[in-house]
PDB file of C-alpha atoms in Angstrom:
ATOM      1  CA  MET A   7     -28.952   2.370   6.926  1.00 70.00           C
ATOM      2  CA  GLU A   8     -29.006  -1.202   8.117  1.00 75.00           C
ATOM      3  CA  THR A   9     -30.804  -2.587  11.225  1.00 80.00           C
ATOM      4  CA  MET A  10     -29.864  -5.851  13.053  1.00 81.00           C
ATOM      5  CA  MET A  11     -30.430  -7.408  16.446  1.00 84.00           C
ATOM      6  CA  LEU A  12     -27.391  -7.861  18.644  1.00 85.00           C
ATOM      7  CA  ASN A  13     -27.232 -10.027  21.813  1.00 86.00           C
ATOM      8  CA  THR A  14     -27.061  -7.356  24.481  1.00 88.00           C
ATOM      9  CA  ALA A  15     -24.079  -9.136  26.198  1.00 86.00           C
ATOM     10  CA  LEU A  16     -22.011  -8.360  23.039  1.00 85.00           C
ATOM     11  CA  THR A  17     -22.710  -4.556  22.841  1.00 88.00           C
ATOM     12  CA  GLY A  18     -19.516  -3.609  24.591  1.00 88.00           C
ATOM     13  CA  LEU A  19     -17.343  -5.873  22.411  1.00 86.00           C
ATOM     14  CA  PHE A  20     -19.325  -4.681  19.339  1.00 86.00           C
ATOM     15  CA  SER A  21     -18.564  -1.066  20.209  1.00 88.00           C
ATOM     16  CA  LYS A  22     -14.859  -1.780  20.761  1.00 87.00           C
ATOM     17  CA  LYS A  23     -14.571  -3.635  17.511  1.00 83.00           C
ATOM     18  CA  LEU A  24     -16.460  -0.769  15.754  1.00 83.00           C
ATOM     19  CA  SER A  25     -13.887   1.697  17.050  1.00 85.00           C
ATOM     20  CA  LYS A  26     -11.045  -0.447  15.745  1.00 83.00           C
ATOM     21  CA  VAL A  27     -12.699  -0.891  12.319  1.00 78.00           C
ATOM     22  CA  ASN A  28     -13.389   2.886  12.019  1.00 82.00           C
ATOM     23  CA  THR A  29      -9.678   3.570  12.904  1.00 84.00           C
ATOM     24  CA  LYS A  30      -8.645   1.097  10.063  1.00 78.00           C
ATOM     25  CA  ALA A  31     -11.054   2.656   7.631  1.00 77.00           C
ATOM     26  CA  ALA A  32      -9.684   6.114   8.341  1.00 81.00           C
ATOM     27  CA  LYS A  33      -6.151   4.856   7.694  1.00 79.00           C
ATOM     28  CA  LEU A  34      -7.386   3.460   4.378  1.00 74.00           C
ATOM     29  CA  GLY A  35      -9.008   6.653   3.423  1.00 76.00           C
ATOM     30  CA  MET A  36     -12.516   5.243   3.853  1.00 76.00           C
ATOM     31  CA  ALA A  37     -15.590   6.612   5.717  1.00 77.00           C
ATOM     32  CA  GLY A  38     -16.345   4.795   8.910  1.00 78.00           C
ATOM     33  CA  VAL A  39     -19.813   3.769  10.155  1.00 80.00           C
ATOM     34  CA  ASP A  40     -21.851   5.072  13.073  1.00 85.00           C
ATOM     35  CA  VAL A  41     -24.252   3.000  15.095  1.00 87.00           C
ATOM     36  CA  GLU A  42     -27.283   3.875  17.215  1.00 91.00           C
ATOM     37  CA  PHE A  43     -28.510   1.429  19.891  1.00 93.00           C
ATOM     38  CA  GLY A  44     -32.298   1.116  20.117  1.00 94.00           C
ATOM     39  CA  ALA A  45     -34.758  -0.938  22.105  1.00 95.00           C
ATOM     40  CA  THR A  46     -33.866  -4.104  24.001  1.00 93.00           C
ATOM     41  CA  VAL A  47     -36.199  -7.121  23.746  1.00 91.00           C
ATOM     42  CA  GLU A  48     -36.353 -10.689  25.047  1.00 86.00           C
ATOM     43  CA  GLN A  49     -36.079 -13.349  22.371  1.00 84.00           C
ATOM     44  CA  PRO A  50     -36.341 -17.153  22.671  1.00 83.00           C
ATOM     45  CA  CYS A  51     -32.995 -18.889  22.325  1.00 81.00           C
ATOM     46  CA  GLY A  52     -31.021 -22.037  23.204  1.00 78.00           C
ATOM     47  CA  SER A  53     -29.630 -22.328  26.731  1.00 77.00           C
ATOM     48  CA  ASP A  54     -26.102 -22.119  25.388  1.00 77.00           C
ATOM     49  CA  THR A  55     -26.676 -18.618  23.870  1.00 76.00           C
ATOM     50  CA  ILE A  56     -24.638 -15.836  25.394  1.00 77.00           C
ATOM     51  CA  ALA A  57     -26.332 -14.387  28.505  1.00 80.00           C
ATOM     52  CA  ALA A  58     -29.379 -16.690  28.207  1.00 78.00           C
ATOM     53  CA  TYR A  59     -31.607 -17.106  31.208  1.00 79.00           C
ATOM     54  CA  GLN A  60     -34.689 -19.131  31.861  1.00 76.00           C
ATOM     55  CA  THR A  61     -38.047 -17.449  32.276  1.00 75.00           C
ATOM     56  CA  VAL A  62     -41.787 -17.785  31.565  1.00 72.00           C
ATOM     57  CA  LEU A  63     -42.619 -16.293  28.144  1.00 65.00           C
ATOM     58  CA  GLU A  64     -46.238 -16.509  26.976  1.00 68.00           C
ATOM     59  CA  GLY A  65     -47.059 -19.086  29.703  1.00 72.00           C
ATOM     60  CA  LYS A  66     -44.300 -21.477  28.728  1.00 71.00           C
ATOM     61  CA  LYS A  67     -40.918 -22.032  30.443  1.00 78.00           C
ATOM     62  CA  CYS A  68     -38.152 -21.267  27.978  1.00 82.00           C
ATOM     63  CA  TRP A  69     -34.641 -19.832  27.596  1.00 85.00           C
ATOM     64  CA  VAL A  70     -34.416 -16.184  26.455  1.00 83.00           C
ATOM     65  CA  ALA A  71     -31.702 -13.673  25.873  1.00 86.00           C
ATOM     66  CA  LEU A  72     -31.826  -9.951  25.644  1.00 88.00           C
ATOM     67  CA  TYR A  73     -31.270  -8.492  22.147  1.00 89.00           C
ATOM     68  CA  THR A  74     -30.649  -4.827  21.413  1.00 92.00           C
ATOM     69  CA  GLU A  75     -31.623  -3.201  18.093  1.00 92.00           C
ATOM     70  CA  VAL A  76     -28.524  -1.693  16.351  1.00 88.00           C
ATOM     71  CA  VAL A  77     -28.889   0.759  13.454  1.00 86.00           C
ATOM     72  CA  ILE A  78     -25.786   0.988  11.341  1.00 81.00           C
ATOM     73  CA  MET A  79     -25.350   4.232   9.409  1.00 81.00           C
ATOM     74  CA  GLY A  80     -22.804   5.117   6.759  1.00 76.00           C
ATOM     75  CA  GLU A  81     -21.986   4.425   3.081  1.00 72.00           C
ATOM     76  CA  ALA A  82     -21.058   0.985   1.827  1.00 69.00           C
ATOM     77  CA  PRO A  83     -17.414   1.055   0.576  1.00 71.00           C
ATOM     78  CA  VAL A  84     -16.950   0.884  -3.162  1.00 76.00           C
ATOM     79  CA  ILE A  85     -13.719  -0.351  -4.603  1.00 78.00           C
ATOM     80  CA  ASN A  86     -13.097   0.238  -8.338  1.00 81.00           C
ATOM     81  CA  GLY A  87     -16.808   0.088  -9.099  1.00 85.00           C
ATOM     82  CA  TYR A  88     -17.788  -2.855  -6.924  1.00 86.00           C
ATOM     83  CA  ARG A  89     -19.280  -3.218  -3.435  1.00 83.00           C
ATOM     84  CA  LEU A  90     -19.316  -6.181  -1.120  1.00 83.00           C
ATOM     85  CA  VAL A  91     -22.775  -7.708  -0.905  1.00 84.00           C
ATOM     86  CA  ALA A  92     -22.189 -10.916   1.111  1.00 84.00           C
ATOM     87  CA  VAL A  93     -19.678 -13.410   2.333  1.00 85.00           C
ATOM     88  CA  VAL A  94     -20.455 -17.066   1.741  1.00 86.00           C
ATOM     89  CA  ASP A  95     -19.031 -19.384   4.299  1.00 85.00           C
ATOM     90  CA  LEU A  96     -18.303 -22.726   2.645  1.00 86.00           C
ATOM     91  CA  ARG A  97     -16.921 -24.722   5.601  1.00 86.00           C
ATOM     92  CA  GLY A  98     -20.049 -26.590   6.563  1.00 83.00           C
ATOM     93  CA  SER A  99     -22.265 -29.049   4.751  1.00 85.00           C
ATOM     94  CA  LYS A 100     -24.244 -26.185   3.260  1.00 86.00           C
ATOM     95  CA  PRO A 101     -23.062 -22.652   2.312  1.00 86.00           C
ATOM     96  CA  VAL A 102     -23.993 -19.963   4.868  1.00 84.00           C
ATOM     97  CA  VAL A 103     -24.672 -16.559   3.315  1.00 84.00           C
ATOM     98  CA  ARG A 104     -23.747 -13.538   5.534  1.00 81.00           C
ATOM     99  CA  LYS A 105     -25.229 -10.375   4.008  1.00 80.00           C
ATOM    100  CA  ALA A 106     -22.978  -7.496   4.319  1.00 74.00           C
ATOM    101  CA  PRO A 107     -24.117  -4.284   6.065  1.00 66.00           C
ATOM    102  CA  HIS A 108     -25.269  -1.545   3.646  1.00 66.00           C
ATOM    103  CA  SER A 109     -25.673  -4.137   0.882  1.00 63.00           C
ATOM    104  CA  SER A 110     -28.322  -3.831  -1.734  1.00 65.00           C
ATOM    105  CA  ASP A 111     -31.455  -5.835  -1.871  1.00 75.00           C
ATOM    106  CA  ALA A 112     -29.804  -8.207  -4.458  1.00 80.00           C
ATOM    107  CA  ASP A 113     -31.249 -11.690  -4.699  1.00 84.00           C
ATOM    108  CA  LEU A 114     -28.736 -13.831  -2.743  1.00 85.00           C
ATOM    109  CA  SER A 115     -30.778 -17.124  -3.093  1.00 86.00           C
ATOM    110  CA  PRO A 116     -28.387 -18.659  -5.736  1.00 87.00           C
ATOM    111  CA  TYR A 117     -25.529 -18.433  -3.119  1.00 86.00           C
ATOM    112  CA  PHE A 118     -27.392 -20.774  -0.697  1.00 87.00           C
ATOM    113  CA  GLU A 119     -26.369 -23.593  -3.046  1.00 86.00           C
ATOM    114  CA  THR A 120     -23.083 -22.306  -4.385  1.00 84.00           C
ATOM    115  CA  ASP A 121     -19.756 -24.014  -4.887  1.00 85.00           C
ATOM    116  CA  CYS A 122     -16.108 -23.026  -4.522  1.00 87.00           C
ATOM    117  CA  ARG A 123     -15.638 -21.353  -7.871  1.00 89.00           C
ATOM    118  CA  CYS A 124     -14.243 -17.913  -8.466  1.00 91.00           C
ATOM    119  CA  ASP A 125     -15.674 -15.850 -11.363  1.00 91.00           C
ATOM    120  CA  HIS A 126     -12.487 -13.836 -11.582  1.00 91.00           C
ATOM    121  CA  CYS A 127     -10.012 -16.731 -12.124  1.00 91.00           C
ATOM    122  CA  ASN A 128     -12.528 -19.369 -13.115  1.00 91.00           C
ATOM    123  CA  THR A 129     -10.931 -21.833 -10.647  1.00 88.00           C
ATOM    124  CA  PHE A 130     -12.751 -24.397  -8.547  1.00 87.00           C
ATOM    125  CA  ARG A 131     -10.651 -25.206  -5.419  1.00 86.00           C
ATOM    126  CA  ALA A 132     -11.000 -25.712  -1.709  1.00 85.00           C
ATOM    127  CA  ARG A 133     -12.061 -22.368  -0.054  1.00 85.00           C
ATOM    128  CA  ASN A 134     -13.301 -21.415   3.343  1.00 85.00           C
ATOM    129  CA  ASP A 135     -15.422 -18.606   1.920  1.00 85.00           C
ATOM    130  CA  VAL A 136     -16.043 -16.531  -1.178  1.00 88.00           C
ATOM    131  CA  LEU A 137     -17.101 -12.934  -1.591  1.00 88.00           C
ATOM    132  CA  VAL A 138     -20.231 -11.834  -3.436  1.00 89.00           C
ATOM    133  CA  VAL A 139     -19.679  -8.455  -5.011  1.00 89.00           C
ATOM    134  CA  GLN A 140     -21.998  -6.210  -7.056  1.00 89.00           C
ATOM    135  CA  SER A 141     -21.167  -3.800  -9.808  1.00 90.00           C
ATOM    136  CA  VAL A 142     -22.388  -0.403  -8.877  1.00 88.00           C
ATOM    137  CA  GLU A 143     -23.000   0.459 -12.551  1.00 92.00           C
ATOM    138  CA  THR A 144     -24.783  -2.719 -13.771  1.00 92.00           C
ATOM    139  CA  GLY A 145     -25.990  -4.413 -10.578  1.00 89.00           C
ATOM    140  CA  GLU A 146     -24.304  -7.632 -11.845  1.00 91.00           C
ATOM    141  CA  LEU A 147     -23.340 -10.094  -9.044  1.00 92.00           C
ATOM    142  CA  MET A 148     -20.018 -11.946  -9.040  1.00 92.00           C
ATOM    143  CA  GLN A 149     -18.578 -14.535  -6.714  1.00 92.00           C
ATOM    144  CA  ILE A 150     -14.916 -13.983  -5.917  1.00 91.00           C
ATOM    145  CA  GLY A 151     -12.453 -16.057  -3.981  1.00 87.00           C
ATOM    146  CA  ARG A 152     -11.031 -14.087  -1.099  1.00 81.00           C
ATOM    147  CA  ASN A 153      -7.492 -14.778  -2.324  1.00 82.00           C
ATOM    148  CA  CYS A 154      -8.387 -13.111  -5.702  1.00 85.00           C
ATOM    149  CA  ALA A 155      -9.715  -9.934  -4.059  1.00 82.00           C
ATOM    150  CA  ASN A 156      -6.526  -7.880  -4.507  1.00 78.00           C
ATOM    151  CA  ASP A 157      -6.159  -8.939  -8.072  1.00 83.00           C
ATOM    152  CA  PHE A 158      -9.900  -8.436  -8.973  1.00 82.00           C
ATOM    153  CA  PHE A 159     -10.152  -5.053  -7.363  1.00 77.00           C
ATOM    154  CA  GLY A 160      -6.813  -3.858  -8.735  1.00 73.00           C
ATOM    155  CA  THR A 161      -5.492  -2.657  -5.369  1.00 69.00           C
ATOM    156  CA  LYS A 162      -3.133  -4.205  -2.915  1.00 68.00           C
ATOM    157  CA  ASP A 163      -5.288  -3.334   0.113  1.00 66.00           C
ATOM    158  CA  ALA A 164      -8.567  -4.790  -1.134  1.00 66.00           C
ATOM    159  CA  LYS A 165      -8.678  -7.473   1.573  1.00 63.00           C
ATOM    160  CA  GLN A 166      -8.172  -4.875   4.277  1.00 63.00           C
ATOM    161  CA  ARG A 167     -10.931  -2.690   2.814  1.00 63.00           C
ATOM    162  CA  LEU A 168     -13.245  -5.689   2.550  1.00 64.00           C
ATOM    163  CA  ALA A 169     -12.493  -6.612   6.165  1.00 62.00           C
ATOM    164  CA  VAL A 170     -13.738  -3.161   7.164  1.00 56.00           C
ATOM    165  CA  SER A 171     -17.152  -3.977   5.799  1.00 56.00           C
ATOM    166  CA  ASP A 172     -17.701  -7.748   6.386  1.00 55.00           C
ATOM    167  CA  TRP A 173     -17.103  -7.911  10.165  1.00 56.00           C
ATOM    168  CA  ILE A 174     -20.382  -6.594  11.448  1.00 54.00           C
ATOM    169  CA  ASP A 175     -22.723  -9.393  10.671  1.00 50.00           C
ATOM    170  CA  THR A 176     -20.594 -11.847  12.646  1.00 51.00           C
ATOM    171  CA  TYR A 177     -22.203 -10.276  15.773  1.00 51.00           C
ATOM    172  CA  GLY A 178     -25.711 -10.045  14.348  1.00 47.00           C
ATOM    173  CA  GLN A 179     -28.659 -12.363  14.117  1.00 41.00           C
ATOM    174  CA  GLY A 180     -28.839 -15.478  16.176  1.00 40.00           C
ATOM    175  CA  SER A 181     -28.783 -18.677  14.129  1.00 37.00           C
ATOM    176  CA  GLU A 182     -31.835 -20.814  13.577  1.00 34.00           C
ATOM    177  CA  SER A 183     -30.273 -23.433  15.859  1.00 36.00           C
ATOM    178  CA  ASP A 184     -30.634 -20.958  18.692  1.00 34.00           C
ATOM    179  CA  ASN A 185     -34.449 -21.313  18.523  1.00 33.00           C
ATOM    180  CA  LEU A 186     -36.067 -23.719  20.897  1.00 29.00           C
ATOM    181  CA  PRO A 187     -38.678 -26.322  19.873  1.00 31.00           C
ATOM    182  CA  GLN A 188     -42.282 -25.449  20.552  1.00 30.00           C
ATOM    183  CA  GLY A 189     -43.679 -26.560  23.855  1.00 31.00           C
ATOM    184  CA  GLU A 190     -42.578 -26.471  27.443  1.00 30.00           C
ATOM    185  CA  LEU A 191     -38.984 -27.384  28.352  1.00 28.00           C
ATOM    186  CA  SER A 192     -38.090 -29.542  31.225  1.00 26.00           C
ATOM    187  CA  ILE A 193     -35.872 -27.908  33.895  1.00 25.00           C
TER     188      ILE A 193
END
């Protein structure tokens, strides 16, 4: 079970995407995931955040957005003894680690400073992202280039299987840049 906060404006899109992913998972012989929507709360955010509005929160004028708690239920997919733990986006000046739903409590801190190498093919090359996978048996973490996924997992549909499990977090937590500085904002 994994809990995340979702901008309330995205709940319809999230549900639609979940339906498509569960359909794809069924075609691949995998179990889908279920979600349960919980409480909705106001959280401070940037004015450019989806469905943001200005209000007075704790005596200060600020931008807020409604966020809904989402509980994701289901088993993490395992492909040939490995499960996806995170996807590391390498396109910016610093890597951005997106923890996969249902992933373990593995220490992902080394991946905040990672590079473009692949532990499978031992190649350094330009990549948009890399996958962090964990051995179910040993708990060992490995960094795999997305293009090596099919070869590493030994199955031609590994990329599709991984896509089933790595889409959810793209809707999740707001980035730190969404938070407003302390103090009153001018209108």
